[in-house]
Short mmCIF file of C-alpha atoms in Angstrom, two decimals:
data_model
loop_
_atom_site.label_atom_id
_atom_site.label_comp_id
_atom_site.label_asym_id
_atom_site.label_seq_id
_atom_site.Cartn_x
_atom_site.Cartn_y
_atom_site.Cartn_z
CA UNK A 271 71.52 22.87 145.58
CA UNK A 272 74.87 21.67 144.37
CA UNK A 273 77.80 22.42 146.42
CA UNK A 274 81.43 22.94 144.75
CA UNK A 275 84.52 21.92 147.41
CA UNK A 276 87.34 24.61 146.81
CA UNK A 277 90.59 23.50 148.00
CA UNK A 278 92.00 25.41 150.67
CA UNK A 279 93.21 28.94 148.89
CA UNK A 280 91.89 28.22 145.77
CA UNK A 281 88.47 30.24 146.35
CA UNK A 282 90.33 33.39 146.95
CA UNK A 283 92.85 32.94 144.01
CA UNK A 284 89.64 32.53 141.77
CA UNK A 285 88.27 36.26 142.82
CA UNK A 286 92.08 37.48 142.11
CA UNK A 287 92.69 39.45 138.86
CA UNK A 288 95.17 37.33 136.36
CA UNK A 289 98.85 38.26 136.99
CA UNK A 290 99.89 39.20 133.29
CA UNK A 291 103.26 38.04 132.56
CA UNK A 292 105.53 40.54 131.17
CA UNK A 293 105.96 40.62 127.00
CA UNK A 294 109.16 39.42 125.93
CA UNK A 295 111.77 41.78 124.84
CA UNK A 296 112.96 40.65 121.24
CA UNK A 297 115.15 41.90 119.20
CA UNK A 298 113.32 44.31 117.30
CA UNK A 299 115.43 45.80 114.12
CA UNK A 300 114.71 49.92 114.63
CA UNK A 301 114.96 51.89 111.09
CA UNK A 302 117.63 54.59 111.15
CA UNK A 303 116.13 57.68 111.23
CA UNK A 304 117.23 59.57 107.86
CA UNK A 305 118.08 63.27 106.96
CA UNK A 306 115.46 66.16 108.94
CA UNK A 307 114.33 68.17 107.00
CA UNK A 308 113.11 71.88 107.79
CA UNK A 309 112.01 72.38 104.53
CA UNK A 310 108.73 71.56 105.17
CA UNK A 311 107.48 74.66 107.86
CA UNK A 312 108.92 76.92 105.58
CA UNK A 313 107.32 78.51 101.88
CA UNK A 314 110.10 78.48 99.15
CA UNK A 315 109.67 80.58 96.03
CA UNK A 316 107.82 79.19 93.00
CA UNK A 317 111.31 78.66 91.16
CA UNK A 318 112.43 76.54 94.16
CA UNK A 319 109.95 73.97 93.74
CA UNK A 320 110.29 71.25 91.34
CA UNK A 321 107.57 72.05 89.72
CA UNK A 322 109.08 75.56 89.19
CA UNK A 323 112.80 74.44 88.06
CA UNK A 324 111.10 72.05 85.67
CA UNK A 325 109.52 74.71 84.31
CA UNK A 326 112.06 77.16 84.25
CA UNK A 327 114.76 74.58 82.29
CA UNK A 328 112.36 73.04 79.83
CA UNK A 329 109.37 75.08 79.23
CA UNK A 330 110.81 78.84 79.78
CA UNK A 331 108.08 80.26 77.59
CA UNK A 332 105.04 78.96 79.99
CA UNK A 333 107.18 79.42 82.76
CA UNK A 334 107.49 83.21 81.83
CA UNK A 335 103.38 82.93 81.53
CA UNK A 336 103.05 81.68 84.75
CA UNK A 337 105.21 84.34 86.71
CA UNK A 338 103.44 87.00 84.51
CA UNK A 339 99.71 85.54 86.09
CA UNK A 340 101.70 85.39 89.51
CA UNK A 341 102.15 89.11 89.54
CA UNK A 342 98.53 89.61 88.30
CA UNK A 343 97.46 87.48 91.02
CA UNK A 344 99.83 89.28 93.65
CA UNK A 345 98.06 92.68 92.82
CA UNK A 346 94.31 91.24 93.66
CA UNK A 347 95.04 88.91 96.69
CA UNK A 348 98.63 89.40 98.35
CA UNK A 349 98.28 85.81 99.78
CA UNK A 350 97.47 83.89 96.65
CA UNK A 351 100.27 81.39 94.95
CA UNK A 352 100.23 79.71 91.90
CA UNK A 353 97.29 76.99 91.55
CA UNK A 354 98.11 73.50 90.05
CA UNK A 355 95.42 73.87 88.08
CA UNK A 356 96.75 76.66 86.33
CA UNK A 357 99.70 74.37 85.48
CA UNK A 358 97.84 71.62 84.33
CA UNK A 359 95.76 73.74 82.04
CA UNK A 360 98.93 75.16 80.43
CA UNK A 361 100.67 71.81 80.49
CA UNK A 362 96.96 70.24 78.73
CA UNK A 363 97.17 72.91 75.62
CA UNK A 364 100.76 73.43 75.20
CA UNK A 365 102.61 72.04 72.26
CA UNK A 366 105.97 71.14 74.52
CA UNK A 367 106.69 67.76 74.45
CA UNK A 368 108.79 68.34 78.32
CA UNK A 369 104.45 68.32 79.73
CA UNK A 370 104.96 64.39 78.86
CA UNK A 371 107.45 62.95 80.39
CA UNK A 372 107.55 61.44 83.59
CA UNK A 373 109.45 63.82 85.44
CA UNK A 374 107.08 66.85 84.81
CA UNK A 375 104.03 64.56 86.11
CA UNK A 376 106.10 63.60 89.45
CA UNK A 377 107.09 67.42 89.88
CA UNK A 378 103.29 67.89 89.08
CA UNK A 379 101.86 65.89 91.57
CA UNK A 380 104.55 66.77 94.12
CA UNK A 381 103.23 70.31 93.77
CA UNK A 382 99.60 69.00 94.09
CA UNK A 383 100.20 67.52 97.25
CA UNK A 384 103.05 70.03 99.14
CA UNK A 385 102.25 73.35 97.31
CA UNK A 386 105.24 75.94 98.03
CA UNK A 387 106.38 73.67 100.69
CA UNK A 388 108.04 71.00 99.36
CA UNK A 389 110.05 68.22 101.12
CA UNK A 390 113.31 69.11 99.54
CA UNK A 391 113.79 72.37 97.56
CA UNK A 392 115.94 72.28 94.35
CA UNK A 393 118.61 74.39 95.75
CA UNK A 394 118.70 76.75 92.74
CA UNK A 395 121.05 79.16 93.03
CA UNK A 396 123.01 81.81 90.96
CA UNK A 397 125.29 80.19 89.43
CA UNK A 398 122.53 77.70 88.03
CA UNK A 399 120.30 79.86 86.52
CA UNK A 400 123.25 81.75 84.89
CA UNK A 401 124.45 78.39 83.57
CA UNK A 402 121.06 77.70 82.12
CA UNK A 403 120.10 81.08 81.05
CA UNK A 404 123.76 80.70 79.05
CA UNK A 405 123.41 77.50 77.60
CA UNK A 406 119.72 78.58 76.37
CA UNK A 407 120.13 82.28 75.15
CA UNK A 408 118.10 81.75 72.21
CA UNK A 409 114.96 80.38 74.09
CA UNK A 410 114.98 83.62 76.63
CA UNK A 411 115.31 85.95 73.40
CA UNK A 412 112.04 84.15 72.32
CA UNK A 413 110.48 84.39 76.02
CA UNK A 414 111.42 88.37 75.87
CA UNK A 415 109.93 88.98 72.00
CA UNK A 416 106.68 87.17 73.20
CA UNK A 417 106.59 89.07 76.41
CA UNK A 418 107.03 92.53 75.34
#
């Protein structure tokens, strides 16, 4: 049988466990944390999301729709919202050219994703939806002769 010849302390340093040697601290660039948001523990109201305010500015008339089936809805099941399929549906068959843009797609899929929680709400306020409902009287006379 061969025989190996250790030099003296060498056997025992073999039966050791490695010493790791620490990781170097570099310079590591950290991001700046940005804005908290509470937003997102919170449900806003339908107008609140962008979805909503898109809605609400360019397509009163199937906005109008929608809140009408949100009552409906809110007699059956208390805890039901809007669905985005809903939307998408009225968006498909309307004749409004605002369901093609870009913007009404983002809101869209923003909606899809966050439902009435959304990252950032619009902020609508008062003074807003006076400002638009004055700037677009003749649109909400339409929305009220199809409604009634």
């Amino acid at each position: 049988m061969l025989e190996i010849k250790f030099k003296p302390g060498e056997k025992e340093r073999l039966w050791q466990q490695p010493k790791r040697t620490p990781p170097r601290k570099s310079q590591k660039r950290r991001k700046k944390p940005g804005p908290k948001t509470s937003s997102r523990k919170t449900k806003v109201q339908f107008h609140e999301t962008a979805i909503g305010h898109f809605l609400f500015v360019y397509a009163p008339i199937e906005y109008h729709l929608l809140m009408e089936y949100r009552n409906a809805i809110k007699v059956i099941d208390r805890g039901r919202n809007i669905d985005y399929r809903v939307i998408e549906t009225i968006a498909l068959n309307s004749t409004n050219t605002a369901f093609k843009s870009a913007r009404f797609r983002r809101a869209l899929v923003s909606f899809r994703r966050f439902g009435m929680k959304p990252l950032r709400p619009t902020g609508w306020t008062l003074k807003d939806a006076i400002y638009y409902a004055r700037n677009s009287y003749h649109i909400h006379e339409a929305v009220k002769k199809c409604t009634e």
